CSV table of C-alpha atoms and ligand atoms in Angstrom, one decimal:
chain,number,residue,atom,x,y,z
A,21,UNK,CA,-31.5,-1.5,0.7
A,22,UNK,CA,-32.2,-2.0,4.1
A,23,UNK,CA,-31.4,1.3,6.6
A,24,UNK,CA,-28.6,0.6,9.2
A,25,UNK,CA,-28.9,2.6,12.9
A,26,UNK,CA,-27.2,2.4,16.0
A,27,UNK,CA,-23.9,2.8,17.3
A,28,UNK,CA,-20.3,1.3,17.4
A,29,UNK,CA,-17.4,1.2,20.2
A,30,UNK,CA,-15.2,2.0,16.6
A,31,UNK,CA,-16.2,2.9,13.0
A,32,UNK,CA,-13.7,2.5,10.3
A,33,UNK,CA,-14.5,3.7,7.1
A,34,UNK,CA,-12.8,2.2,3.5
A,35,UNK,CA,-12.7,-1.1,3.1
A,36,UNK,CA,-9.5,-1.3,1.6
A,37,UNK,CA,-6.3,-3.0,3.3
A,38,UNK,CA,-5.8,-0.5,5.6
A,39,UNK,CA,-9.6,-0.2,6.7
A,40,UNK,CA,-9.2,-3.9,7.3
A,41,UNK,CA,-6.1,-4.0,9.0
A,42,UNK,CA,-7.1,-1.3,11.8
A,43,UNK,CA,-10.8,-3.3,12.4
A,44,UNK,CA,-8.9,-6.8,12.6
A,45,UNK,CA,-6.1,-5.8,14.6
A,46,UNK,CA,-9.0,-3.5,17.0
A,47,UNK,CA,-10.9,-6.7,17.2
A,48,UNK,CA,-7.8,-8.8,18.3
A,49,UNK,CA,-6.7,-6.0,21.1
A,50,UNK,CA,-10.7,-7.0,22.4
A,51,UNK,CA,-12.7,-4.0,21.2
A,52,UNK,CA,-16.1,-5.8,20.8
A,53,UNK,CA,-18.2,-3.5,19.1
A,54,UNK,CA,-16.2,-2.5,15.4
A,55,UNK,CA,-18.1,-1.6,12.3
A,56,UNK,CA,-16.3,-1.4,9.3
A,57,UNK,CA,-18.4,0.5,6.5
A,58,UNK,CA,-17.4,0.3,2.1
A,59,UNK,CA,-19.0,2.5,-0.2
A,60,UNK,CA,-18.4,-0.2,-2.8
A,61,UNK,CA,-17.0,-4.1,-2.0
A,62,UNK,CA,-14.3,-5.0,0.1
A,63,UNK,CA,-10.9,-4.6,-1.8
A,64,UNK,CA,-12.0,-3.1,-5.1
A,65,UNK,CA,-9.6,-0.3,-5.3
A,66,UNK,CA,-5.6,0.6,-4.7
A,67,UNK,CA,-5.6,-2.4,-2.6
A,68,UNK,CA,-6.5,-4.7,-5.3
A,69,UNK,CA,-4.4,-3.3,-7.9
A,70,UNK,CA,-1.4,-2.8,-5.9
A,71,UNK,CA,1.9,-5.1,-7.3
A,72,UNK,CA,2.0,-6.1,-3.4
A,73,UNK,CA,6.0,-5.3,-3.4
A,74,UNK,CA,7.5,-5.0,0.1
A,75,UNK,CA,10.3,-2.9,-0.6
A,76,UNK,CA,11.7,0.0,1.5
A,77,UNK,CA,15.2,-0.3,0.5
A,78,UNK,CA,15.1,-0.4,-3.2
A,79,UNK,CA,14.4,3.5,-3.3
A,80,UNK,CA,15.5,4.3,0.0
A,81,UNK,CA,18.7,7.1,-0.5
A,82,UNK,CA,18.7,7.8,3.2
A,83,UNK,CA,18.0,6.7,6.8
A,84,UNK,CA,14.8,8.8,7.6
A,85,UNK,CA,11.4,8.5,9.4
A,86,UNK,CA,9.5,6.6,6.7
A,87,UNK,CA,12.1,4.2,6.0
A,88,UNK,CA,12.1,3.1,9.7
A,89,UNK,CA,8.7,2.9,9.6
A,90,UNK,CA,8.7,1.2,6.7
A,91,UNK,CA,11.2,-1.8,7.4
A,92,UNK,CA,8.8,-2.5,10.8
A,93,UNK,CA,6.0,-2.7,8.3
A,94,UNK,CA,8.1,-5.0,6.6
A,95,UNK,CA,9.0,-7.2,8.9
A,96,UNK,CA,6.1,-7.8,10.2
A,97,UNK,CA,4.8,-9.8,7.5
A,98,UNK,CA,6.2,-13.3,8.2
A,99,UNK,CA,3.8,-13.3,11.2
A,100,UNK,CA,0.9,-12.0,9.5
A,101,UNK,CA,1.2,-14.4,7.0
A,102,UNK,CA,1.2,-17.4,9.4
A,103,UNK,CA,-1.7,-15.6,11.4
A,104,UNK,CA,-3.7,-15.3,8.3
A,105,UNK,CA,-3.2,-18.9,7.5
A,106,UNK,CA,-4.5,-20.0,11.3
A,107,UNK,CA,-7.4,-18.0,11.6
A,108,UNK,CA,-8.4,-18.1,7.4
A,109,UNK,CA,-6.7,-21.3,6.2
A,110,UNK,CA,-5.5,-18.5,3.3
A,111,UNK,CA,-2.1,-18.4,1.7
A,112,UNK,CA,-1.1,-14.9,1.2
A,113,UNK,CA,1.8,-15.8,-1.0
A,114,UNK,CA,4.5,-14.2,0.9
A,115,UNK,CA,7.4,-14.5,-1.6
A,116,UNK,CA,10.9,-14.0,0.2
A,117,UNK,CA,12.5,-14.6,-2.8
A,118,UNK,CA,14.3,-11.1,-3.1
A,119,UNK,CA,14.3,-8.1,-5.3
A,120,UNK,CA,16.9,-7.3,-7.7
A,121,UNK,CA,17.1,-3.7,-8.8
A,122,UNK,CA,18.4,-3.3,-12.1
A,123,UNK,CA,20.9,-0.7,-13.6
A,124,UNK,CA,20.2,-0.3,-17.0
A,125,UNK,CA,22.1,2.5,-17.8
A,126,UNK,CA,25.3,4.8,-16.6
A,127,UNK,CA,23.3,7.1,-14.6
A,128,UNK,CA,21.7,4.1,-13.0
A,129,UNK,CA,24.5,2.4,-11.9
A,130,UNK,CA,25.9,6.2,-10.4
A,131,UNK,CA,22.6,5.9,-8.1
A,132,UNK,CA,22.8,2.1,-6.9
A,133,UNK,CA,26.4,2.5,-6.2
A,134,UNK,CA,25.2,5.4,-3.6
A,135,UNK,CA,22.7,3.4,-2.2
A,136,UNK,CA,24.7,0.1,-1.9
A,137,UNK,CA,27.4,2.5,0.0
A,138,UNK,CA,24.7,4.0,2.6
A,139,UNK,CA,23.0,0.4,2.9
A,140,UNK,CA,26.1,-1.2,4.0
A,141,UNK,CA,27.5,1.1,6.2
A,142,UNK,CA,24.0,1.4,7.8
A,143,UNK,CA,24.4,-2.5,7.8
A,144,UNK,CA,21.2,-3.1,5.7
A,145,UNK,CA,21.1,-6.6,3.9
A,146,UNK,CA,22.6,-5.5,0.3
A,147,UNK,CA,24.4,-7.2,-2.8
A,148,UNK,CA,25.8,-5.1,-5.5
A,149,UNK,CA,26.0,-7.8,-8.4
A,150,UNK,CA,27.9,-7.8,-12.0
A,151,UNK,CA,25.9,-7.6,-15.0
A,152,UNK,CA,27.2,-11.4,-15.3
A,153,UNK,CA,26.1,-11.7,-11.8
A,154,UNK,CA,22.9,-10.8,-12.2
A,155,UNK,CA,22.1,-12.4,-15.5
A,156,UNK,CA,23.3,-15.8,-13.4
A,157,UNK,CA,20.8,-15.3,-10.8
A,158,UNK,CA,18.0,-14.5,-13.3
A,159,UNK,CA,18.9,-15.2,-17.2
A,160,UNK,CA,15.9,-13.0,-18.2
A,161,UNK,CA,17.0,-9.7,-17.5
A,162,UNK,CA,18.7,-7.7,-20.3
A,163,UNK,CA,22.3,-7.8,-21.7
A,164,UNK,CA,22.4,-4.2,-21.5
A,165,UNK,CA,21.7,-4.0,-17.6
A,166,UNK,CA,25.3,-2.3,-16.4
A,167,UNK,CA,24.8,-4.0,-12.8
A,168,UNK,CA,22.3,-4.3,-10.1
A,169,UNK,CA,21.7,-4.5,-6.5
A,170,UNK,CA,19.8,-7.4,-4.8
A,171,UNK,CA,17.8,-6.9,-1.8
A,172,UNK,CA,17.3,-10.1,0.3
A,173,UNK,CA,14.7,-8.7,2.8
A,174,UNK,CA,12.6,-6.6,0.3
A,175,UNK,CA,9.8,-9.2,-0.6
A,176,UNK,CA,6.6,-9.5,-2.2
A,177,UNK,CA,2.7,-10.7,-1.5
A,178,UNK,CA,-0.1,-11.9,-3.1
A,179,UNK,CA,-2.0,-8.7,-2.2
A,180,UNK,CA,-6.0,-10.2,-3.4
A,181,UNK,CA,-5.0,-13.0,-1.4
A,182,UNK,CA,-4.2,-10.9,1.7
A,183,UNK,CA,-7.0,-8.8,0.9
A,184,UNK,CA,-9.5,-11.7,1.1
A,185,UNK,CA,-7.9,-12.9,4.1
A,186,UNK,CA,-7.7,-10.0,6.3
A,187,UNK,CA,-11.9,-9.4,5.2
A,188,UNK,CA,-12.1,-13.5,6.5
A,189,UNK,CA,-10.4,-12.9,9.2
A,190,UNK,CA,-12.8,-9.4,10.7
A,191,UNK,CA,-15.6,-11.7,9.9
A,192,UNK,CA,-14.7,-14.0,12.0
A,193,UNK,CA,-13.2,-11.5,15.1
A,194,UNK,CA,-17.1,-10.2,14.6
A,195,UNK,CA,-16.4,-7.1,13.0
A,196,UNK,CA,-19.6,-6.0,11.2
A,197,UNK,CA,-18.9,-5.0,7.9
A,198,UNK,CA,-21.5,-3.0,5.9
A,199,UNK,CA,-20.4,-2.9,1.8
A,200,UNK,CA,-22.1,-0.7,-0.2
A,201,UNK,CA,-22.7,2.2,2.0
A,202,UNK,CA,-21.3,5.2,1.3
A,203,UNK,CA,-19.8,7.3,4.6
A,204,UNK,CA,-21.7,11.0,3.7
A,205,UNK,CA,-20.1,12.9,6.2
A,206,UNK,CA,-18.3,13.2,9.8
A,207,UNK,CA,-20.8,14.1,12.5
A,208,UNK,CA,-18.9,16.6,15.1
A,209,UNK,CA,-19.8,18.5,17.8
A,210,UNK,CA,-17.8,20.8,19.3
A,211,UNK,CA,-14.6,19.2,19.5
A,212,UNK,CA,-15.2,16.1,19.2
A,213,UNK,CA,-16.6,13.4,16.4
A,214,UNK,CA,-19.9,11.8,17.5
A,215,UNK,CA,-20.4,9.6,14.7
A,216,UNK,CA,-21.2,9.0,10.9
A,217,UNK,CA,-23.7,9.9,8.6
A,218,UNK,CA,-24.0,7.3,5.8
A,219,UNK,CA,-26.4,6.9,2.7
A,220,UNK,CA,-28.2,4.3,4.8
A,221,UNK,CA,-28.4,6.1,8.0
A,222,UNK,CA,-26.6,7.2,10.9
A,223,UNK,CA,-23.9,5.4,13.1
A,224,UNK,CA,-23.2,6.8,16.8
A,225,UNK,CA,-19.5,6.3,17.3
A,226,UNK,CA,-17.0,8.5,19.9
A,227,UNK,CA,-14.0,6.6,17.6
A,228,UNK,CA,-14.0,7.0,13.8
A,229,UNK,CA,-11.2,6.1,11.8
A,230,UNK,CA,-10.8,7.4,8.2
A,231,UNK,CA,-8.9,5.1,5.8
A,232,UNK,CA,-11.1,5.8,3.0
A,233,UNK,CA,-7.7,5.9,0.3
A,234,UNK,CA,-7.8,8.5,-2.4
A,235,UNK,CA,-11.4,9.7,-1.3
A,236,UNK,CA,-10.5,10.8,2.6
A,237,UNK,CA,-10.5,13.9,1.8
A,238,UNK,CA,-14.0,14.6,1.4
A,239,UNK,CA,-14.6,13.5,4.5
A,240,UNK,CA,-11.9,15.7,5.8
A,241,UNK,CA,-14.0,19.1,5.3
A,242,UNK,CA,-14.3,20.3,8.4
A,243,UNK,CA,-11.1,18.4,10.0
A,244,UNK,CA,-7.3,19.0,9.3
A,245,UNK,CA,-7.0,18.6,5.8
A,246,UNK,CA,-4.1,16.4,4.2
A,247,UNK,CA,-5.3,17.2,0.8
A,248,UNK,CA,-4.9,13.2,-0.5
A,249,UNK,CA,-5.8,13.2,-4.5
A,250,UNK,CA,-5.4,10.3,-6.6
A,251,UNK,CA,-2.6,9.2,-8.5
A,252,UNK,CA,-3.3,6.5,-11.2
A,253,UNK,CA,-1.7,3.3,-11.5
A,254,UNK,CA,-2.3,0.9,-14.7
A,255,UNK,CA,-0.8,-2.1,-14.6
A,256,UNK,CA,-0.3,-5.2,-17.1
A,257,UNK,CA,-0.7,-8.8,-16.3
A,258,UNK,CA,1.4,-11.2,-18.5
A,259,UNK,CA,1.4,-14.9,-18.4
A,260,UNK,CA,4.7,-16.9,-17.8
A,261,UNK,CA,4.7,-20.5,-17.4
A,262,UNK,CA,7.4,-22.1,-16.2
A,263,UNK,CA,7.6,-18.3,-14.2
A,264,UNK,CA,10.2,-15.6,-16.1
A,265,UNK,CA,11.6,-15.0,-13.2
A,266,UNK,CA,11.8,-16.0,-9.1
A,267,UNK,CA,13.0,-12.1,-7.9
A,268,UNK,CA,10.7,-9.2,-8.1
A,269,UNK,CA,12.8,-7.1,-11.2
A,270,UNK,CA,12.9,-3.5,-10.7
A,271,UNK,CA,14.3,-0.9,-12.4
A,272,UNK,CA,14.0,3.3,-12.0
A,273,UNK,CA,11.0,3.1,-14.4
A,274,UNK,CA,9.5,-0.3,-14.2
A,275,UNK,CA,9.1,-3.6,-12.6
A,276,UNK,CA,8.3,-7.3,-13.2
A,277,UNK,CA,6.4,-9.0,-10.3
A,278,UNK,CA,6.4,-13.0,-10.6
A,279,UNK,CA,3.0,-14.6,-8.9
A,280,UNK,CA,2.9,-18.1,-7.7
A,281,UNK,CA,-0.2,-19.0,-10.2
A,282,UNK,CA,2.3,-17.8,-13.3
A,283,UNK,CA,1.0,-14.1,-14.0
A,284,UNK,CA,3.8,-11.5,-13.9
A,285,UNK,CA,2.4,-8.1,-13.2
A,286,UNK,CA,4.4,-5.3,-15.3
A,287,UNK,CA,3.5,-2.1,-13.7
A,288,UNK,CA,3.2,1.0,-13.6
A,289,UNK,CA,1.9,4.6,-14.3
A,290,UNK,CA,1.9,7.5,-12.1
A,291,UNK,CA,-0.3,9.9,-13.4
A,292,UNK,CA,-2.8,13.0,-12.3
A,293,UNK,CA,-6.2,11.5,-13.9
A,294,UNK,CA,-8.1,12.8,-10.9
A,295,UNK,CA,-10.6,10.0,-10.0
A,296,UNK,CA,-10.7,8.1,-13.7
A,297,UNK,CA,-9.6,4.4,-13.3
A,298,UNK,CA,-9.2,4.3,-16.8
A,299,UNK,CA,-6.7,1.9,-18.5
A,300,UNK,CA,-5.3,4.2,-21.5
A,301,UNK,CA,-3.2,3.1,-24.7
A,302,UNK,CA,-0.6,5.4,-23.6
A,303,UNK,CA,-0.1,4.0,-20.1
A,304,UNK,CA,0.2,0.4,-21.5
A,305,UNK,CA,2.3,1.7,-24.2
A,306,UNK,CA,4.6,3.1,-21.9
A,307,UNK,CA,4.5,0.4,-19.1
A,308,UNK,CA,5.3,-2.5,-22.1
A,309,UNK,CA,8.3,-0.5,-23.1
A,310,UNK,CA,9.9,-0.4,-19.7
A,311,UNK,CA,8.9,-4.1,-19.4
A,312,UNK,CA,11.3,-4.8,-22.6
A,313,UNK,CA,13.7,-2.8,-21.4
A,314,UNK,CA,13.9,-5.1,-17.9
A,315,UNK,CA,13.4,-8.5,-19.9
A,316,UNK,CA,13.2,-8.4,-23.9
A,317,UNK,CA,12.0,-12.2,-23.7
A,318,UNK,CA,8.8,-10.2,-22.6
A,319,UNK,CA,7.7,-9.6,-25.4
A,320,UNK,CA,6.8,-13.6,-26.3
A,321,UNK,CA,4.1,-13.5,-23.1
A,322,UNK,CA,0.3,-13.2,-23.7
A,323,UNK,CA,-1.4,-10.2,-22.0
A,324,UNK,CA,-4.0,-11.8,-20.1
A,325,UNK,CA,-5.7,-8.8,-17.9
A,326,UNK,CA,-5.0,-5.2,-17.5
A,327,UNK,CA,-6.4,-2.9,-14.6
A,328,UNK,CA,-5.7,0.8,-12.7
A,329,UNK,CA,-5.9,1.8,-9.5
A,330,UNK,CA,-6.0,5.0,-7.5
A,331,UNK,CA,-2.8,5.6,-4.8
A,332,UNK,CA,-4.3,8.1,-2.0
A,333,UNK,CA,-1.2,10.7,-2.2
A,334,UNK,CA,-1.1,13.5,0.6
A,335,UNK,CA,-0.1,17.1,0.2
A,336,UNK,CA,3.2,15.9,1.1
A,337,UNK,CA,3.2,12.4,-0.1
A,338,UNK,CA,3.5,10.9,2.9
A,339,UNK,CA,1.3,8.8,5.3
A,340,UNK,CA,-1.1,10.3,7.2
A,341,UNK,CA,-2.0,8.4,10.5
A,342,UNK,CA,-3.0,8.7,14.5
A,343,UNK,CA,-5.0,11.1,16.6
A,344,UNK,CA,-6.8,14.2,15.3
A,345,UNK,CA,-5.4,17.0,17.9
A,346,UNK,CA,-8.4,19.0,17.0
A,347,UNK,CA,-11.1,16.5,16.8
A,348,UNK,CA,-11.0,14.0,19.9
A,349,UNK,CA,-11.9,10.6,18.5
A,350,UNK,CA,-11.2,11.3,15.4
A,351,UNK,CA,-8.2,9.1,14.0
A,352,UNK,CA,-6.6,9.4,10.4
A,353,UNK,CA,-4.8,5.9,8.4
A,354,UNK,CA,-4.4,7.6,4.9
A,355,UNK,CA,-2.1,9.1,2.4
A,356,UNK,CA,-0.6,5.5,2.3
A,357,UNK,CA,0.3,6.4,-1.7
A,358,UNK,CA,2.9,4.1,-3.4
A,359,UNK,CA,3.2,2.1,0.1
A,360,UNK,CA,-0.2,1.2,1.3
A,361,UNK,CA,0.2,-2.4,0.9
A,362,UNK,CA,3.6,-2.5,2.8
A,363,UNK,CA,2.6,-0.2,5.5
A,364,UNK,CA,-0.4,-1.7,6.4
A,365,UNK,CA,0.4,-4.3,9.0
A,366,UNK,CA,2.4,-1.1,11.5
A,367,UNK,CA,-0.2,1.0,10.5
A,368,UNK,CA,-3.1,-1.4,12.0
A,369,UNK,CA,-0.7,-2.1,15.3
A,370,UNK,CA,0.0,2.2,15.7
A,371,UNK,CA,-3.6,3.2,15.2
A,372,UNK,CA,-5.3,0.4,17.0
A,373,UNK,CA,-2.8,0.5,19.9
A,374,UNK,CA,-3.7,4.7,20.0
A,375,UNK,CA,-7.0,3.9,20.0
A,376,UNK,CA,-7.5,1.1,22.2
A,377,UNK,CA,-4.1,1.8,24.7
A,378,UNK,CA,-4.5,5.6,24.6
A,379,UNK,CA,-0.8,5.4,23.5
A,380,UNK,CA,0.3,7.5,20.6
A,381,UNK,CA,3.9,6.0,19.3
A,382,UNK,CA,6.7,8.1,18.8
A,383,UNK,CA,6.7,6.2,15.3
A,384,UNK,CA,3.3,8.1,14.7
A,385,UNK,CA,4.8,11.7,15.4
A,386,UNK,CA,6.5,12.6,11.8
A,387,UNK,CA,2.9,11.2,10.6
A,388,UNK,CA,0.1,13.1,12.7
A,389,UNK,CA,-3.0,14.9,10.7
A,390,UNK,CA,-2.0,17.7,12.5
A,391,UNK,CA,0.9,19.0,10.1
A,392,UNK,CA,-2.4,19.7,8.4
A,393,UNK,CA,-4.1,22.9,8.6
A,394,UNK,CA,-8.2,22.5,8.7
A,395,UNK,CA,-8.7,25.4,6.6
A,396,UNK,CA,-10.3,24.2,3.5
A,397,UNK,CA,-8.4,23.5,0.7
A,398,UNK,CA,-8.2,26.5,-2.0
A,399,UNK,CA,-7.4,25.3,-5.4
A,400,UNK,CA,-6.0,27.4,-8.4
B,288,LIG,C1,-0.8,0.1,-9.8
B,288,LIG,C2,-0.5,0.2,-8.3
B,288,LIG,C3,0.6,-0.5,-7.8
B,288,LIG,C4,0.8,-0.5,-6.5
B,288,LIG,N1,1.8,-1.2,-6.0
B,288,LIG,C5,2.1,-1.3,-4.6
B,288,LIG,C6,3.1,-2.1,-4.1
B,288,LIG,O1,3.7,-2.9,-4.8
B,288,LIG,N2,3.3,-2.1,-2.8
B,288,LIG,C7,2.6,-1.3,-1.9
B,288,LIG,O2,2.9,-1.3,-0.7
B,288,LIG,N3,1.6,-0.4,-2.4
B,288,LIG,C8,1.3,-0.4,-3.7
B,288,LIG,N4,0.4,0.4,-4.2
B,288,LIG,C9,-0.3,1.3,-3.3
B,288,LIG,C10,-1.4,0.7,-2.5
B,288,LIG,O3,-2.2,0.0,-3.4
B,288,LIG,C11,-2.2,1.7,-1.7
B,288,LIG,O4,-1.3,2.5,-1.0
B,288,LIG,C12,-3.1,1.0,-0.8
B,288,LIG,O5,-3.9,0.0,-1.4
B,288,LIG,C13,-4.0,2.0,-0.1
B,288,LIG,O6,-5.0,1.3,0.7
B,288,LIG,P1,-6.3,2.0,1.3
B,288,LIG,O7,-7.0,0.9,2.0
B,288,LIG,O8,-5.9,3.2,1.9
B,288,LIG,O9,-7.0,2.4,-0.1
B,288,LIG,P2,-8.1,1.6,-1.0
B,288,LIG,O10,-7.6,0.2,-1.3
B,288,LIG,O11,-8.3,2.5,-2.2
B,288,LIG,O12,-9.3,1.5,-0.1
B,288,LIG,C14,-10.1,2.7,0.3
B,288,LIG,C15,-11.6,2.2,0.4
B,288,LIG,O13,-12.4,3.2,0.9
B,288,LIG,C16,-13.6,3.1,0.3
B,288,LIG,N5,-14.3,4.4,0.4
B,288,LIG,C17,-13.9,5.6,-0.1
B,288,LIG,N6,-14.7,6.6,0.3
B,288,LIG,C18,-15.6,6.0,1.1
B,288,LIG,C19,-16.8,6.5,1.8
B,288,LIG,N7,-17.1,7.8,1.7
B,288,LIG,N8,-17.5,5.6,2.5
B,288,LIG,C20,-17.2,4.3,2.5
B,288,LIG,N9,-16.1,3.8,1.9
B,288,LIG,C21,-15.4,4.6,1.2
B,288,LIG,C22,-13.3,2.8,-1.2
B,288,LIG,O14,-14.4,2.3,-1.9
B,288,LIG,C23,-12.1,1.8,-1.0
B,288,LIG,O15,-12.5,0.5,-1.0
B,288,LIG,C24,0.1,0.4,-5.6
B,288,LIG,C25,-1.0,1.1,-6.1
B,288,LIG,C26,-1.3,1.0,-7.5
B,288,LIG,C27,-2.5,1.7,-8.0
């Protein structure tokens, strides 16, 4: 493998959609010099095995700091997707179908009669739907579900497409993308980052950004520490053609996703597996029995793929992005978790805009690395 040297105006490091959405949208704001460097191949982790949902308002049970920062995210997409399609000629699949959330029992309907009453009189597209109702809309969904809320504005994406496209798209803003090279550590001096230190040499850079997912943290060692571990996603793919369904069907413990080429994704897990992508009879077990629960005719589909994937959770479980107050130069885009996918598009506008403009958003406040202490992480 041949040994890389030199120096960058920006290094980002992950090439996951995050990585790729801070070097394209640094590229567009004219930095010249970006260098985006993957331990592996673009896309081959969370960002690959995400169910590409857009939705802040299906869980949402209150008008807080991520939720604003989430519908932005949100609604950025319709541009992004018709950017992507100039500069890449590639369909992401934006699907602004809808999302119904399903009640399937009493408890369940207590909870989306809440949020149906906070969403409206926060004036947030809602519908709260019959049983009836929603077995109209989609004739798939179970007899037993007592009601359900449908969300207009909370979409879906292919997320390989987007993937693919955002990686077309740096090529051709003349990122330079090195895959298969590992980032081995931070290089700082004093207070402030100098570069990286990779298994095929050393990169000069006074910018690094670290969106390296569920693995940021052990680059974090001698930086505020957000503590991001791994949480394990499995997900099924089935195969419906004509397609089950036209809404993404969600429910407190598991959703349907419809994709344009007839797969419907059934997801998912949330497990502590530490850094095992494994795909266990007990997850798909689990994840097929929610499925039925959503949409008995389920269980007539071939299984045609199964995979897992790695959320990068923070201490918190929330985002981690902007400025290093510690560390100039140093700039954090992780802890993305359940939301990476949906976050990505503010996330590349706040971090690029901080980096390039010198202008830290107000947005980026409730998110700094700084709520993180730089003691290392003790655990028990
Ligand atoms: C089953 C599942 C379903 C999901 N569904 C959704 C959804 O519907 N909607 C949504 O918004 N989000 C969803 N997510 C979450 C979403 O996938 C993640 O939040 C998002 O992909 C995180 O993106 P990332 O770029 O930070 O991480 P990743 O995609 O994991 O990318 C990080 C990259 O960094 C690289 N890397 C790590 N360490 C180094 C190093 N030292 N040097 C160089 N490279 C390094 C890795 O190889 C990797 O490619 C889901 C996740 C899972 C697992």
């Amino acid at each position: 493998m041949a040994s890389i040297k030199g120096s960058a105006d920006v290094v980002v490091i992950g090439g996951g959609v995050i990585g790729l959405s801070v070097a394209r949208a640094l590229a567009r704001r004219g930095v010249r010099d970006v260098c985006l460097l993957e331990r592996s191949s673009v896309g081959s982790e969370a960002s690959s095995a995400a169910g590409g949902m857009l939705l802040p308002q299906v869980e949402a049970d209150g008008h807080d700091d991520f939720f604003a920062l989430a519908c932005r995210s949100r609604d950025l997409y319709p541009s992004l997707a018709a950017e992507l399609r100039d500069e890449t000629g590639i369909d992401i699949e934006l699907d602004t179908t809808g999302t119904l959330y399903l009640a399937l029992n009493e408890h369940d309907y207590e909870d989306i009669e809440q949020r149906y009453q906070w969403q409206t009189s926060a004036g947030l597209a809602v519908e709260l739907l019959t049983s009836a109702a929603a077995r109209a809309l989609e004739p798939c969904i179970s007899e037993a579900t007592f009601g359900a809320l449908r969300f207009p504005k909370d979409i879906q994406v292919e997320n390989r497409r987007l993937v693919t496209a955002l990686a077309n798209s740096v090529n051709a803003l003349g990122v330079k993308t090195f895959t298969e090279t590992t980032v081995e550590k931070l290089v700082i001096e004093g207070h402030r980052i100098t570069g990286v230190q990779t298994n095929r040499g050393s990169i000069n850079s006074q910018t690094v950004v670290v969106a390296a997912g569920a693995w940021s943290s052990f680059l974090l060692q001698s930086a505020p520490n957000p503590a991001v571990t791994p949480v394990r996603g499995q997900m099924v793919c089935l195969e419906s053609k004509p397609q089950l369904t036209k809404h993404v069907i969600f429910s407190p413990r598991g959703y349907l996703v419809p994709r344009q080429d007839g797969r419907l994704l059934a997801g998912s897990t949330s497990e502590n597996a530490g850094f095992a992508r494994l795909v266990t009879a007990g997850g798909i077990a689990s994840i097929l029995r929610h499925a039925l629960q959503v949409s008995p005719v389920v269980k007539d589909l071939p299984i045609v793929d199964t995979w897992a994937g790695l959320r990068p959770r923070a201490a918190d479980g929330l985002p981690v992005l902007g400025p290093c107050g510690e560390i100039d130069g140093l700039f954090y885009a992780t802890g993305h978790y359940r939301n990476g996918i949906l976050l990505a598009p503010l996330t590349a506008e706040l971090i690029s805009e901080a980096i390039v403009a010198r202008v830290t958003s107000p947005l980026l406040a409730p998110f700094s690395p700084d709520r993180f202490s730089s003691q290392p992480v003790v655990s028990v």
